[in-house]
Every structure is written in structure tokens, then in C-alpha cells.
Amino acid sequence: MTFVIGEACIGVQDRACVDECPVDCIREGPDKLYINPIDCIDCGNCQPVCPVSAIFPDRAPKPGEEHHIQANADFFADPDDH
Ligand code: SF4
Ligand code: SF4
């Protein structure tokens, strides 16, 4: 289980979630931030601090944002990049 960053982060990217993560698994990409699904411990700390409610658990995706689950995983597919 992991949390996922979706559409609403695009253009905001204020990094408020990064400071809340106990395992440092949130990284900034070119358009938004991404959560590493392997390292995320599913604690939920990041979700309430997001000013635009961009973060959701993969077991309850926001409607229309299911593709962000795979996108977050794909972002970390090449370990040399992060
Ligand atoms: S749910 Fe917890 S471990 Fe996962 S990204 Fe958010 S703060 Fe980090
Ligand atoms: S707190 Fe929300 S808007 Fe800010 S960087 Fe994290 S996911 Fe993006």
C-alpha cells in the first residue's frame, strides 16, 4: 500500500508533504512531486498537509486519477534517476 500524488500538485509543488514524510520517499519531478511506492510506509502523514488535496491512498484513488498510481511507480523505475 502506498499514497499517491495526483493532478492537483501540478503547478503548486510547495513541498509541504516532503517535510512530513518519515522515510523521505517523496521526490520532485519536472511537473509535480512523486511518492516512491516501494519505500512509502502508508502512514498518511503527508495527506492532510497538502494545500490542494493532491494526495490519496492507492486503495481509494480520486475519480479519474487512477493512472497516477502507475505514474508514481514509473517515476522511480530507474533507480539511477533518483
Ligand atoms: S504516506 Fe507516509 S511514508 Fe508514504 S509518502 Fe506519505 S508521509 Fe511518506
Ligand atoms: S503538499 Fe501537495 S501540492 Fe505540495 S508538493 Fe506535496 S503533493 Fe504537491
PDB file of C-alpha atoms and ligand atoms in Angstrom:
ATOM      1  CA  MET A   1       0.000   0.000   0.000  1.00  0.00           C
ATOM      2  CA  THR A   2       1.143   3.483  -0.787  1.00  0.00           C
ATOM      3  CA  PHE A   3      -0.052   7.010  -1.012  1.00  0.00           C
ATOM      4  CA  VAL A   4      -0.078   8.696  -4.410  1.00  0.00           C
ATOM      5  CA  ILE A   5       0.316  12.295  -5.593  1.00  0.00           C
ATOM      6  CA  GLY A   6      -2.124  13.260  -8.300  1.00  0.00           C
ATOM      7  CA  GLU A   7      -3.104  16.045 -10.652  1.00  0.00           C
ATOM      8  CA  ALA A   8      -3.593  18.884  -8.192  1.00  0.00           C
ATOM      9  CA  CYS A   9       0.112  19.075  -7.331  1.00  0.00           C
ATOM     10  CA  ILE A  10       0.936  20.258 -10.854  1.00  0.00           C
ATOM     11  CA  GLY A  11       1.887  23.917 -10.733  1.00  0.00           C
ATOM     12  CA  VAL A  12       1.835  24.040  -6.913  1.00  0.00           C
ATOM     13  CA  GLN A  13       4.805  21.908  -5.852  1.00  0.00           C
ATOM     14  CA  ASP A  14       5.197  23.665  -2.496  1.00  0.00           C
ATOM     15  CA  ARG A  15       6.912  20.593  -0.970  1.00  0.00           C
ATOM     16  CA  ALA A  16       4.843  20.709   2.232  1.00  0.00           C
ATOM     17  CA  CYS A  17       4.447  16.932   2.032  1.00  0.00           C
ATOM     18  CA  VAL A  18       8.193  16.323   1.868  1.00  0.00           C
ATOM     19  CA  ASP A  19       8.767  17.644   5.391  1.00  0.00           C
ATOM     20  CA  GLU A  20       6.135  15.286   6.830  1.00  0.00           C
ATOM     21  CA  CYS A  21       7.461  12.037   5.375  1.00  0.00           C
ATOM     22  CA  PRO A  22       9.336   9.909   7.942  1.00  0.00           C
ATOM     23  CA  VAL A  23      11.014   7.762   5.287  1.00  0.00           C
ATOM     24  CA  ASP A  24      11.927  10.508   2.784  1.00  0.00           C
ATOM     25  CA  CYS A  25      10.214   8.827  -0.149  1.00  0.00           C
ATOM     26  CA  ILE A  26       8.780  11.923  -1.875  1.00  0.00           C
ATOM     27  CA  ARG A  27      10.739  13.366  -4.798  1.00  0.00           C
ATOM     28  CA  GLU A  28      10.236  16.345  -7.064  1.00  0.00           C
ATOM     29  CA  GLY A  29       9.785  15.710 -10.772  1.00  0.00           C
ATOM     30  CA  PRO A  30       9.549  18.116 -13.675  1.00  0.00           C
ATOM     31  CA  ASP A  31       5.812  18.716 -13.280  1.00  0.00           C
ATOM     32  CA  LYS A  32       4.853  17.552  -9.775  1.00  0.00           C
ATOM     33  CA  LEU A  33       6.054  15.525  -6.840  1.00  0.00           C
ATOM     34  CA  TYR A  34       6.013  11.739  -6.711  1.00  0.00           C
ATOM     35  CA  ILE A  35       5.825   9.131  -3.934  1.00  0.00           C
ATOM     36  CA  ASN A  36       8.021   6.042  -4.162  1.00  0.00           C
ATOM     37  CA  PRO A  37       5.557   3.154  -3.668  1.00  0.00           C
ATOM     38  CA  ILE A  38       8.297   0.780  -2.528  1.00  0.00           C
ATOM     39  CA  ASP A  39       9.510   2.961   0.312  1.00  0.00           C
ATOM     40  CA  CYS A  40       6.181   4.518   1.420  1.00  0.00           C
ATOM     41  CA  ILE A  41       5.057   3.023   4.735  1.00  0.00           C
ATOM     42  CA  ASP A  42       1.446   4.109   4.252  1.00  0.00           C
ATOM     43  CA  CYS A  43       1.464   6.315   7.357  1.00  0.00           C
ATOM     44  CA  GLY A  44      -0.718   9.042   5.844  1.00  0.00           C
ATOM     45  CA  ASN A  45       1.267  11.924   7.372  1.00  0.00           C
ATOM     46  CA  CYS A  46       1.586  13.707   4.043  1.00  0.00           C
ATOM     47  CA  GLN A  47      -2.070  13.727   3.080  1.00  0.00           C
ATOM     48  CA  PRO A  48      -3.517  16.388   5.436  1.00  0.00           C
ATOM     49  CA  VAL A  49      -0.751  18.946   4.873  1.00  0.00           C
ATOM     50  CA  CYS A  50      -1.288  19.216   1.121  1.00  0.00           C
ATOM     51  CA  PRO A  51      -2.974  22.581   0.443  1.00  0.00           C
ATOM     52  CA  VAL A  52      -4.677  21.277  -2.695  1.00  0.00           C
ATOM     53  CA  SER A  53      -5.592  17.755  -1.512  1.00  0.00           C
ATOM     54  CA  ALA A  54      -3.473  16.147  -4.208  1.00  0.00           C
ATOM     55  CA  ILE A  55      -2.523  13.100  -2.124  1.00  0.00           C
ATOM     56  CA  PHE A  56      -4.643   9.972  -1.867  1.00  0.00           C
ATOM     57  CA  PRO A  57      -4.172   6.318  -0.879  1.00  0.00           C
ATOM     58  CA  ASP A  58      -3.876   3.869  -3.784  1.00  0.00           C
ATOM     59  CA  ARG A  59      -6.717   1.812  -2.328  1.00  0.00           C
ATOM     60  CA  ALA A  60      -9.061   4.780  -2.720  1.00  0.00           C
ATOM     61  CA  PRO A  61      -7.981   6.749  -5.796  1.00  0.00           C
ATOM     62  CA  LYS A  62      -9.583  10.044  -6.647  1.00  0.00           C
ATOM     63  CA  PRO A  63     -12.021   9.578  -9.548  1.00  0.00           C
ATOM     64  CA  GLY A  64     -10.218   9.917 -12.855  1.00  0.00           C
ATOM     65  CA  GLU A  65      -6.786   9.844 -11.247  1.00  0.00           C
ATOM     66  CA  GLU A  66      -6.170   6.110 -11.177  1.00  0.00           C
ATOM     67  CA  HIS A  67      -3.375   6.475 -13.747  1.00  0.00           C
ATOM     68  CA  HIS A  68      -1.297   8.406 -11.229  1.00  0.00           C
ATOM     69  CA  ILE A  69      -0.764   5.188  -9.244  1.00  0.00           C
ATOM     70  CA  GLN A  70       1.281   3.750 -12.116  1.00  0.00           C
ATOM     71  CA  ALA A  71       2.840   7.126 -12.912  1.00  0.00           C
ATOM     72  CA  ASN A  72       4.241   7.409  -9.381  1.00  0.00           C
ATOM     73  CA  ALA A  73       5.718   3.906  -9.662  1.00  0.00           C
ATOM     74  CA  ASP A  74       7.131   4.577 -13.127  1.00  0.00           C
ATOM     75  CA  PHE A  75       8.886   7.715 -11.897  1.00  0.00           C
ATOM     76  CA  PHE A  76      11.075   5.541  -9.659  1.00  0.00           C
ATOM     77  CA  ALA A  77      11.572   2.717 -12.151  1.00  0.00           C
ATOM     78  CA  ASP A  78      15.131   3.759 -12.930  1.00  0.00           C
ATOM     79  CA  PRO A  79      16.999   3.926  -9.602  1.00  0.00           C
ATOM     80  CA  ASP A  80      19.803   5.903 -11.208  1.00  0.00           C
ATOM     81  CA  ASP A  81      17.469   8.832 -11.682  1.00  0.00           C
ATOM     82  CA  HIS A  82      16.606   9.340  -8.029  1.00  0.00           C
TER      83      HIS A  82
HETATM   84  S1  SF4 B   1       2.122   8.056   3.491  1.00  0.00           S
HETATM   85 FE1  SF4 B   1       3.813   8.434   4.958  1.00  0.00          FE
HETATM   86  S2  SF4 B   1       5.520   7.274   4.133  1.00  0.00           S
HETATM   87 FE2  SF4 B   1       4.041   7.468   2.486  1.00  0.00          FE
HETATM   88  S3  SF4 B   1       4.665   9.297   1.358  1.00  0.00           S
HETATM   89 FE3  SF4 B   1       3.148   9.953   2.872  1.00  0.00          FE
HETATM   90  S4  SF4 B   1       4.359  10.577   4.648  1.00  0.00           S
HETATM   91 FE4  SF4 B   1       5.707   9.346   3.342  1.00  0.00          FE
HETATM   92  S1  SF4 B   2       1.943  19.157  -0.429  1.00  0.00           S
HETATM   93 FE1  SF4 B   2       0.596  18.692  -2.194  1.00  0.00          FE
HETATM   94  S2  SF4 B   2       0.903  20.402  -3.641  1.00  0.00           S
HETATM   95 FE2  SF4 B   2       2.567  20.470  -2.129  1.00  0.00          FE
HETATM   96  S3  SF4 B   2       4.216  19.350  -3.127  1.00  0.00           S
HETATM   97 FE3  SF4 B   2       3.134  17.876  -1.841  1.00  0.00          FE
HETATM   98  S4  SF4 B   2       1.579  16.953  -3.195  1.00  0.00           S
HETATM   99 FE4  SF4 B   2       2.338  18.790  -4.209  1.00  0.00          FE
END
